[in-house]
CSV table of C-alpha atoms in Angstrom, one decimal:
chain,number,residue,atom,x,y,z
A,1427,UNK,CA,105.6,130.4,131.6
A,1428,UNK,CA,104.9,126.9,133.1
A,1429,UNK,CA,106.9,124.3,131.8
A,1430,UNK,CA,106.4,120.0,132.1
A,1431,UNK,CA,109.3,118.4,133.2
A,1432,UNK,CA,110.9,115.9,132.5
A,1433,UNK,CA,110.5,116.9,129.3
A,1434,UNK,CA,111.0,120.7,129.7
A,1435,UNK,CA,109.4,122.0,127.2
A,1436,UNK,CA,106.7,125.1,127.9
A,1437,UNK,CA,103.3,123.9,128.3
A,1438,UNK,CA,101.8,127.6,128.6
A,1439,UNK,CA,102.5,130.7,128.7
A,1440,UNK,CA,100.6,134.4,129.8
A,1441,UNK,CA,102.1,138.0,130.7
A,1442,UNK,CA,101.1,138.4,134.5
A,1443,UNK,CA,102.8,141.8,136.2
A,1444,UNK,CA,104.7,144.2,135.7
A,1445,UNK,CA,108.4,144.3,137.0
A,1446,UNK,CA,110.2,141.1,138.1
A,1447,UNK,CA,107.0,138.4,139.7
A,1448,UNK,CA,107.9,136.1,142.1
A,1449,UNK,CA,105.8,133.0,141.6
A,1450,UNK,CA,104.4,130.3,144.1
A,1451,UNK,CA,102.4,127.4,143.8
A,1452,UNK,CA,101.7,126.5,147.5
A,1453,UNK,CA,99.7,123.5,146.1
A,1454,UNK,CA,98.0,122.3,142.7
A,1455,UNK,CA,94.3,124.2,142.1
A,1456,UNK,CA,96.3,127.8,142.1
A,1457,UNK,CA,99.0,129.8,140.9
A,1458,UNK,CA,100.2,133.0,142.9
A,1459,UNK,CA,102.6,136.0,141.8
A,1460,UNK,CA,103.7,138.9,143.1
A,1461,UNK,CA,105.0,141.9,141.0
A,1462,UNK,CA,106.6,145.3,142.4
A,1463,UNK,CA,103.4,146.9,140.7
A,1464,UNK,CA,101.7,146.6,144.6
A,1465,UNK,CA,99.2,143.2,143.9
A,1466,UNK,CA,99.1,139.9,144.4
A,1467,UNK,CA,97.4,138.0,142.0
A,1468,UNK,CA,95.7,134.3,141.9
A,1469,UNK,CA,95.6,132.3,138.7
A,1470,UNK,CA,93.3,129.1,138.8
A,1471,UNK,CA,95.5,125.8,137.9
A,1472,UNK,CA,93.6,123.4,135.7
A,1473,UNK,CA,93.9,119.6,136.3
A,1474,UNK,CA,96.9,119.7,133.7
A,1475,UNK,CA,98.8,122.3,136.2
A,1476,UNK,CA,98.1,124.9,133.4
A,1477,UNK,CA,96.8,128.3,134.5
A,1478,UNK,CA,93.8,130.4,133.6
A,1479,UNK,CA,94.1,133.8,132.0
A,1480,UNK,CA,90.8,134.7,133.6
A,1481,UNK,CA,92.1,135.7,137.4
A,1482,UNK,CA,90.7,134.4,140.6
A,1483,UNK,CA,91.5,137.5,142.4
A,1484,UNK,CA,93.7,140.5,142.5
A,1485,UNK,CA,94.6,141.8,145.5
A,1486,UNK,CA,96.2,145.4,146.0
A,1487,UNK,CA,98.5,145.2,149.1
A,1488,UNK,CA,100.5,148.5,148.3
A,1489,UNK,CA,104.0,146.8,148.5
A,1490,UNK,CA,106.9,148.2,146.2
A,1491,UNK,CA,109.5,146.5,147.8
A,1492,UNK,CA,111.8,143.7,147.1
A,1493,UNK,CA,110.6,141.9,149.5
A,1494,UNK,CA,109.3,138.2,148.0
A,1495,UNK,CA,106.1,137.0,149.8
A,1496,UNK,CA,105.8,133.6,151.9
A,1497,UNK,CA,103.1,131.5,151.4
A,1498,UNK,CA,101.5,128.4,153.8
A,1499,UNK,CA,98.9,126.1,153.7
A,1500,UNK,CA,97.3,125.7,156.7
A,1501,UNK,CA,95.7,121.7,157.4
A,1502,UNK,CA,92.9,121.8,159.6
A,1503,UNK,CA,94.8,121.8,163.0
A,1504,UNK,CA,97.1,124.6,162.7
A,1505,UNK,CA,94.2,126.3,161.4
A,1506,UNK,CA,92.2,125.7,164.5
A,1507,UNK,CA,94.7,126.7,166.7
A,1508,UNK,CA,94.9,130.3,164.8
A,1509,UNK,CA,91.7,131.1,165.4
A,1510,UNK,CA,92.5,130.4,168.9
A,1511,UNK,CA,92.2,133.8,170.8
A,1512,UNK,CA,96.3,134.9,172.1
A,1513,UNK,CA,94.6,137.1,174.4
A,1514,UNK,CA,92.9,134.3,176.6
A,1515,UNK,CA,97.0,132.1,176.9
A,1516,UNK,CA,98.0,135.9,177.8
A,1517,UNK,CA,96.1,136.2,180.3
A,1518,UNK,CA,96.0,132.5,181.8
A,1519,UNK,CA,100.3,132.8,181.7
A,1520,UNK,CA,100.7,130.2,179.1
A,1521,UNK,CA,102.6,132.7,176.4
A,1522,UNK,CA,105.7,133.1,178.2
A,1523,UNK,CA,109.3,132.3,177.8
A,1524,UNK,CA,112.2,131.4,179.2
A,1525,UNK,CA,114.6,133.9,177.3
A,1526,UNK,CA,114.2,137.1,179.9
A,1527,UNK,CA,114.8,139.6,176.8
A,1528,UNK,CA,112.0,138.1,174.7
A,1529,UNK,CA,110.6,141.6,173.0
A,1530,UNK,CA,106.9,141.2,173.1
A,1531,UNK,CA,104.8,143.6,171.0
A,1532,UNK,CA,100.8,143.2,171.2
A,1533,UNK,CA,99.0,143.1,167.9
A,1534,UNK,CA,96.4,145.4,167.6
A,1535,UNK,CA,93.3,146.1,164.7
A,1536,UNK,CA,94.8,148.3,162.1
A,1537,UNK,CA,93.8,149.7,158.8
A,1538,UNK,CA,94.9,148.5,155.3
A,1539,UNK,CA,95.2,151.8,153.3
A,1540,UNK,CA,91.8,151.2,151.8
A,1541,UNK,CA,89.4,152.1,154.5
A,1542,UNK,CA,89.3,148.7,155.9
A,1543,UNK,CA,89.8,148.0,159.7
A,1544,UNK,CA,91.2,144.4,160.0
A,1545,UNK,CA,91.2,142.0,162.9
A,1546,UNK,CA,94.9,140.4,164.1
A,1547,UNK,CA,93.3,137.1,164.5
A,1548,UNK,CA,93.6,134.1,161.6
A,1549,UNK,CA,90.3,132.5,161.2
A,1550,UNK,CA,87.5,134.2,159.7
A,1551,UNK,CA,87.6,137.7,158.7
A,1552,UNK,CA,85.4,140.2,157.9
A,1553,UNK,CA,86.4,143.7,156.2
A,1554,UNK,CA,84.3,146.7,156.6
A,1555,UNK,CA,84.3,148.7,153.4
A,1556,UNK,CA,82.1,150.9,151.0
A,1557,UNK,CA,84.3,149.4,148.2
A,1558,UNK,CA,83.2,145.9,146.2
A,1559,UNK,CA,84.9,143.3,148.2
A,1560,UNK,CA,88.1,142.1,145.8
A,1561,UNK,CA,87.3,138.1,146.8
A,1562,UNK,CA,83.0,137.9,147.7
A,1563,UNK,CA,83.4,133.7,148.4
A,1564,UNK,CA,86.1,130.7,148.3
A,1565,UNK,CA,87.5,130.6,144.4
A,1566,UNK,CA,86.8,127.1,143.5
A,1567,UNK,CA,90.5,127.3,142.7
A,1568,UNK,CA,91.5,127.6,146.1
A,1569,UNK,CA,90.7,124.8,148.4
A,1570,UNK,CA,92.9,125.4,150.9
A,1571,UNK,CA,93.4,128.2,153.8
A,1572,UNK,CA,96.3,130.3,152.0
A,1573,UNK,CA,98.3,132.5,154.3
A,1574,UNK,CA,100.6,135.1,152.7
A,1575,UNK,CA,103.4,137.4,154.5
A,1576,UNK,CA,104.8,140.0,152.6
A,1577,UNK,CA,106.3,143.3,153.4
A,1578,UNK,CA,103.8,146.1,153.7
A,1579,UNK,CA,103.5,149.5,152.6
A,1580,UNK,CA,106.0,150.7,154.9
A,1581,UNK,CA,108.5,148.0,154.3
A,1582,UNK,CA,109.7,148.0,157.8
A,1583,UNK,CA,106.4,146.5,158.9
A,1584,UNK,CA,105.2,143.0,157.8
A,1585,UNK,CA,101.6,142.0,157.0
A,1586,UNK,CA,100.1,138.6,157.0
A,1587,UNK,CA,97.4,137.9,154.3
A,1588,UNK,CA,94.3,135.7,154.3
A,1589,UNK,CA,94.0,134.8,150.6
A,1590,UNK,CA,90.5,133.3,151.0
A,1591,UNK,CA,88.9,136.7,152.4
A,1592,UNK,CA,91.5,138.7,150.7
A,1593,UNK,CA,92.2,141.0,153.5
A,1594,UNK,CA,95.5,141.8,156.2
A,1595,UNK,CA,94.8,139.8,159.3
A,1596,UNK,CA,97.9,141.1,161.3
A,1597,UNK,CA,100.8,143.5,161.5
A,1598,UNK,CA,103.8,142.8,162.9
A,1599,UNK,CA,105.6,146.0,163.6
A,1600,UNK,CA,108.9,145.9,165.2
A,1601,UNK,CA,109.0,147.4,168.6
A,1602,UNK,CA,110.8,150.5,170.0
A,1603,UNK,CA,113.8,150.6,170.0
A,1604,UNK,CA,114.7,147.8,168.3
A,1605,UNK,CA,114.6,148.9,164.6
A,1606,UNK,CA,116.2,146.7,161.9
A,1607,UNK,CA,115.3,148.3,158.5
A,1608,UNK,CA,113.1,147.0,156.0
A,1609,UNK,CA,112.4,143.8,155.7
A,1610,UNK,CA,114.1,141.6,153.2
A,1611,UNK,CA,113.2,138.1,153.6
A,1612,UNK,CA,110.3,136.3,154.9
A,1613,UNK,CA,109.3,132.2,155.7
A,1614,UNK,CA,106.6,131.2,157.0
A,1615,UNK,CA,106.6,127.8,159.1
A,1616,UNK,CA,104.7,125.7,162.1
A,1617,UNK,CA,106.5,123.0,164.1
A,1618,UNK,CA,104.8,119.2,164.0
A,1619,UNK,CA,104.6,119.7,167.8
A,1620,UNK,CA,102.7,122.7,168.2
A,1621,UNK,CA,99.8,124.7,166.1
A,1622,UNK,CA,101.3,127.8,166.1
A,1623,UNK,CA,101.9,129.9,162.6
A,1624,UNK,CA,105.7,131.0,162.9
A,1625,UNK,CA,107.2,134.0,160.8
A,1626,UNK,CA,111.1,134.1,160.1
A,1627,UNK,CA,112.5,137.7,158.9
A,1628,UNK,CA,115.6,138.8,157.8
A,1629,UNK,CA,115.8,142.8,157.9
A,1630,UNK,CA,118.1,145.2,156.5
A,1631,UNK,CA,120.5,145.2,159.3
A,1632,UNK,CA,121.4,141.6,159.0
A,1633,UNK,CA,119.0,140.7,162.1
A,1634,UNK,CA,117.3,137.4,161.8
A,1635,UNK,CA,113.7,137.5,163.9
A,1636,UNK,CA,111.2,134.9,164.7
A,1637,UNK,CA,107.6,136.2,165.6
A,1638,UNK,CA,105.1,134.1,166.8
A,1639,UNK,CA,102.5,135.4,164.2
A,1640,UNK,CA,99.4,134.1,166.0
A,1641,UNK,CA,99.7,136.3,169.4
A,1642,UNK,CA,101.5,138.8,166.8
A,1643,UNK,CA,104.9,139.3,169.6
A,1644,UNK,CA,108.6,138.9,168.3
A,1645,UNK,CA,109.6,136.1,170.3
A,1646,UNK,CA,113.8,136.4,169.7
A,1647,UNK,CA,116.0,138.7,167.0
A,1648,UNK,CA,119.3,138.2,166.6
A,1649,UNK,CA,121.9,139.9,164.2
A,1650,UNK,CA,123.3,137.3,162.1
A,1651,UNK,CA,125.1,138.9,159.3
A,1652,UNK,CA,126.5,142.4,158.6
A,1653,UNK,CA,124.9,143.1,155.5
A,1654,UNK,CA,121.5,143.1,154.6
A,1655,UNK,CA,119.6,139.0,154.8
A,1656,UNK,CA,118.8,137.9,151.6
A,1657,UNK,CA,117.8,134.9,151.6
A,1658,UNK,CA,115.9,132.4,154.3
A,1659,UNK,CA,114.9,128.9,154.4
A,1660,UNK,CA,113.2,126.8,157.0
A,1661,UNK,CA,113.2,122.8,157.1
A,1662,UNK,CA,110.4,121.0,156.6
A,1663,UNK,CA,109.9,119.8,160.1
A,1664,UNK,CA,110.6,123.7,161.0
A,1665,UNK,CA,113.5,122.6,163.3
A,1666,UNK,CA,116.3,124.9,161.9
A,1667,UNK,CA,117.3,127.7,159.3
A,1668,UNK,CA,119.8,128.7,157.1
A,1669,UNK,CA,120.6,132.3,156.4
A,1670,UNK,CA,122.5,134.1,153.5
A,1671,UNK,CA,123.3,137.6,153.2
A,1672,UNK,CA,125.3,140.2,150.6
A,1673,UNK,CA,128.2,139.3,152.4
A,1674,UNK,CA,130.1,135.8,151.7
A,1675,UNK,CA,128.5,133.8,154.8
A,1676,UNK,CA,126.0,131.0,155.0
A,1677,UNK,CA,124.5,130.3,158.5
A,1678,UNK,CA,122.4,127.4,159.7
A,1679,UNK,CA,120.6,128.3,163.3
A,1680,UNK,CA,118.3,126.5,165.4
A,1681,UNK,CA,114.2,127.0,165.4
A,1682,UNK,CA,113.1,123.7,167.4
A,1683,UNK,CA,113.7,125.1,171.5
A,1684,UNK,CA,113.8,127.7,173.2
A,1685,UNK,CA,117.4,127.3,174.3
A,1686,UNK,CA,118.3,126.2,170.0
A,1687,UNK,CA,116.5,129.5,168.9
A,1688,UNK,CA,118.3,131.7,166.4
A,1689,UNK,CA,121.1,129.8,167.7
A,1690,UNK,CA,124.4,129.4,165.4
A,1691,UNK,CA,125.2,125.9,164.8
A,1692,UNK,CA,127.1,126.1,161.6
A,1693,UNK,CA,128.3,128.5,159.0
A,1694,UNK,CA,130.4,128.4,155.7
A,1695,UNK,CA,131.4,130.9,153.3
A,1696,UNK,CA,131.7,131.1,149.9
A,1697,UNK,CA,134.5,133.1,147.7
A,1698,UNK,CA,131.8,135.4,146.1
A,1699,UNK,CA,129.7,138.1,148.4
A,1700,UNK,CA,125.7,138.0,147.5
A,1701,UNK,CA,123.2,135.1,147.7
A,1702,UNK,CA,119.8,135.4,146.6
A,1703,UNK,CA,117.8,132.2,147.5
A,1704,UNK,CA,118.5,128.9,149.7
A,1705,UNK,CA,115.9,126.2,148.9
A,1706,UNK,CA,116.4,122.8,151.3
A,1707,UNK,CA,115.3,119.5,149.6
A,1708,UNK,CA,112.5,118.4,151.5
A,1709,UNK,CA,114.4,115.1,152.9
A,1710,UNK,CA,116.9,118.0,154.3
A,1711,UNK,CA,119.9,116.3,153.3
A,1712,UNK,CA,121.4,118.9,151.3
A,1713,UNK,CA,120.5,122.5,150.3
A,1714,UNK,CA,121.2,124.8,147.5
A,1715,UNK,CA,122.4,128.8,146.8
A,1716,UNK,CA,121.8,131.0,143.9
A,1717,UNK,CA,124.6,133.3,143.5
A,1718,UNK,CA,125.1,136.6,142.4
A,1719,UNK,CA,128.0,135.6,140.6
A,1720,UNK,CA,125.4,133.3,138.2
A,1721,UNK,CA,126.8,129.9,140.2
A,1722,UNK,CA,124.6,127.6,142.4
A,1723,UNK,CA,126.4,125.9,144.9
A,1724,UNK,CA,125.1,122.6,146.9
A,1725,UNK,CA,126.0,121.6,150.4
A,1726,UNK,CA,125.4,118.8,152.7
A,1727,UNK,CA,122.9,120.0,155.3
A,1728,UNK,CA,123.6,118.3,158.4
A,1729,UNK,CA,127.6,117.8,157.9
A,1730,UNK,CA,127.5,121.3,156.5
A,1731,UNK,CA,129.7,121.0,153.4
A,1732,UNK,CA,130.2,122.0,150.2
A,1733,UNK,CA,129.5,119.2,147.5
A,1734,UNK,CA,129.3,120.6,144.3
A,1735,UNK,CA,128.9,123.9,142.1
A,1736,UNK,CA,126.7,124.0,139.3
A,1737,UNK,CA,127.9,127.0,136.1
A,1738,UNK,CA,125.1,127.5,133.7
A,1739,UNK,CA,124.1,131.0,133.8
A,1740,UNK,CA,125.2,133.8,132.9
A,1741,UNK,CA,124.3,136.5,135.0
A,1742,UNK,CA,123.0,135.9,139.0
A,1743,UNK,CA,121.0,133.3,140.2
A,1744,UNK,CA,117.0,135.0,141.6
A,1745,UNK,CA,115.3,131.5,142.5
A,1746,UNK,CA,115.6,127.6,143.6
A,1747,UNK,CA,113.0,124.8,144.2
A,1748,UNK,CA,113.5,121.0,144.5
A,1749,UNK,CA,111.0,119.4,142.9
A,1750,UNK,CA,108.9,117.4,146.0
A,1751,UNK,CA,109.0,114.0,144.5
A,1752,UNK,CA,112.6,113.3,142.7
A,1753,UNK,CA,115.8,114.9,142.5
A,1754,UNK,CA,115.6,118.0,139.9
A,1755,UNK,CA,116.6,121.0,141.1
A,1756,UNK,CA,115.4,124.4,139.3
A,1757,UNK,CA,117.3,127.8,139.0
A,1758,UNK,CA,116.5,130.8,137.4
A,1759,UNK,CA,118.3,134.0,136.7
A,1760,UNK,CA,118.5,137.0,135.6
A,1761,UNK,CA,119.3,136.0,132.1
A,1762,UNK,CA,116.1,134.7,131.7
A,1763,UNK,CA,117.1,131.8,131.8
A,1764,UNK,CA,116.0,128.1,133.5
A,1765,UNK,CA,117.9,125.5,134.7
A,1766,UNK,CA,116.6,121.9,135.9
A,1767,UNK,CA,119.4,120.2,137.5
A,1768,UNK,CA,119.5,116.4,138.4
A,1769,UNK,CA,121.4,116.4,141.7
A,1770,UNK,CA,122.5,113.4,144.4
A,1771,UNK,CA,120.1,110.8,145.2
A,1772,UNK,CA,119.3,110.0,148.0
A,1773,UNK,CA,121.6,106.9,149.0
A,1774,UNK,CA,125.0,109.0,147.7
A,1775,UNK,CA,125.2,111.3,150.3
């Protein structure tokens, strides 16, 4: 259902997937959601923000996890800079670091499941297949480079998706020895400073692990938590994190340096164990939680604090999102129930 707020009343309405979808509007000509019935799906937006019941495409990715997919839209520089060969910075010395246990592990051409061998870089793909090609050309609905992670088949390993050619363009496959479980959470981010796609897991051993998605190498991991990660959010100028588990603890960690990465700064718990989302507002002065226990609970980002809880629903909180331009925030739970929330402004806090 989409609703129009202010108002909040529902504007349209149209059965999409089977199971629980996790919607994402990553920006206002399409629609996508994900169900546990193995697709993605794309649903054109028209210039009212309602969507189609035709589809724009339906992609079969083969993931049955719980797993909610990231989505980013690439502008035209970080784009550029994906289709940037890793192998020729390899080679020159430019991808190293100064963290001597940096685990490194080289992407290589795989295949999707379908017959379809699949290049690791991000710019244009090609997939070689006797099936009819799900996506044939750029949906008019989608004008902008979509790039999806989401956890594969095998839910240990993650998959990156290019939703204009439809296909896997990488696999990021944790290296020997170093095996966290399946993973549980995924963001995708890129830093104003450089032009490189970022990809922030959280796996079922409560490790936190960036990998550079572009040379396809896990840069740092670090074991944040006890029990499985939950939930992840990046800040919009991809300088820090916040994680949240099934245990009681909420921890914000450097992204920005080298010497910052996966870094603790800050953490805070809560009385009840089990938090399902974090959203940050994009001025990233505060930041919500959806609970288990049905309760959403608001803290001040940088003084890392609590400020308020916020009791509507009755069973757990699944999802959060600021709206970009005012103050609403939106929850939605397990009752079926949402929430829209008018929070701090700006100047209170």
């Amino acid at each position: 259902m989409v609703a129009e707020t202010p108002q909040v009343r529902p504007k349209h309405g149209t059965s999409q997937q089977k199971g629980q979808p996790g919607l994402r509007g990553p920006d206002c000509s399409s629609l996508l959601s994900q169900g546990r019935d193995g697709t993605i799906k794309t649903w054109a937006l028209s210039a009212e923000g309602l969507p189609s019941r035709t589809l724009l495409q339906v992609i079969e990715t083969g993931s049955y996890n719980f797993c909610r997919m990231a989505v980013l839209s690439l502008d035209a520089s970080v784009s550029e800079g994906q289709r940037t060969n890793p192998s020729a910075n390899r080679k020159n010395g430019q991808a190293t670091s100064s963290n001597q246990d940096t685990e490194r592990q080289q992407a290589k051409p795989f295949t999707d499941g379908m017959g379809a061998t699949c290049s690791t870089e991000l710019g244009l793909k090609h997939r070689s297949s006797t099936k009819e090609e799900p996506v044939e050309k750029l949906r008019e609905g989608m004008s902008q480079e979509l790039i999806v992670a989401i956890a594969g088949h095998d839910p240990a390993v993650l998959e990156i998706w290019n939703m204009q050619t439809g296909v896997p363009v990488q696999q990021l496959t944790q290296p020997a020895g170093h095996k966290h479980g399946m993973c549980m959470a995924v963001q995708l981010y890129t830093q104003k400073e450089q032009s490189v796609l970022h990809a922030l897991v959280g796996y079922e051993d409560g490790t936190v692990a960036v990998w550079d998605v572009t040379a396809g190498r896990l840069v740092k991991s670090s074991q944040l938590h006890a029990e499985p990660v939950m939930a992840l959010a990046v800040t919009a100028d991809g300088s820090g994190g916040i994680c949240a588990a099934a245990d009681n603890k909420v921890q914000c960690f450097g992204l920005g340096s080298p010497s910052t990465l996966l870094q603790m700064l800050a953490m805070l718990e809560v009385k009840q164990h089990g938090i399902a989302d974090i959203c940050i507002r994009p001025d990233q002065r505060l930041f919500a939680t959806a609970g288990w226990d049905g309760k959403v609970r608001l803290f001040h980002h940088k003084k890392m604090r609590p400020l308020a809880i916020l009791q509507y629903h009755r069973k757990g909180v699944t999802a959060l999102a600021f709206q970009p331009h005012n103050q609403c925030l939106i929850s939605a739970s397990r009752d079926g129930t949402i929430a829209i929330w008018s929070v701090f402004q700006h100047k209170t806090i």
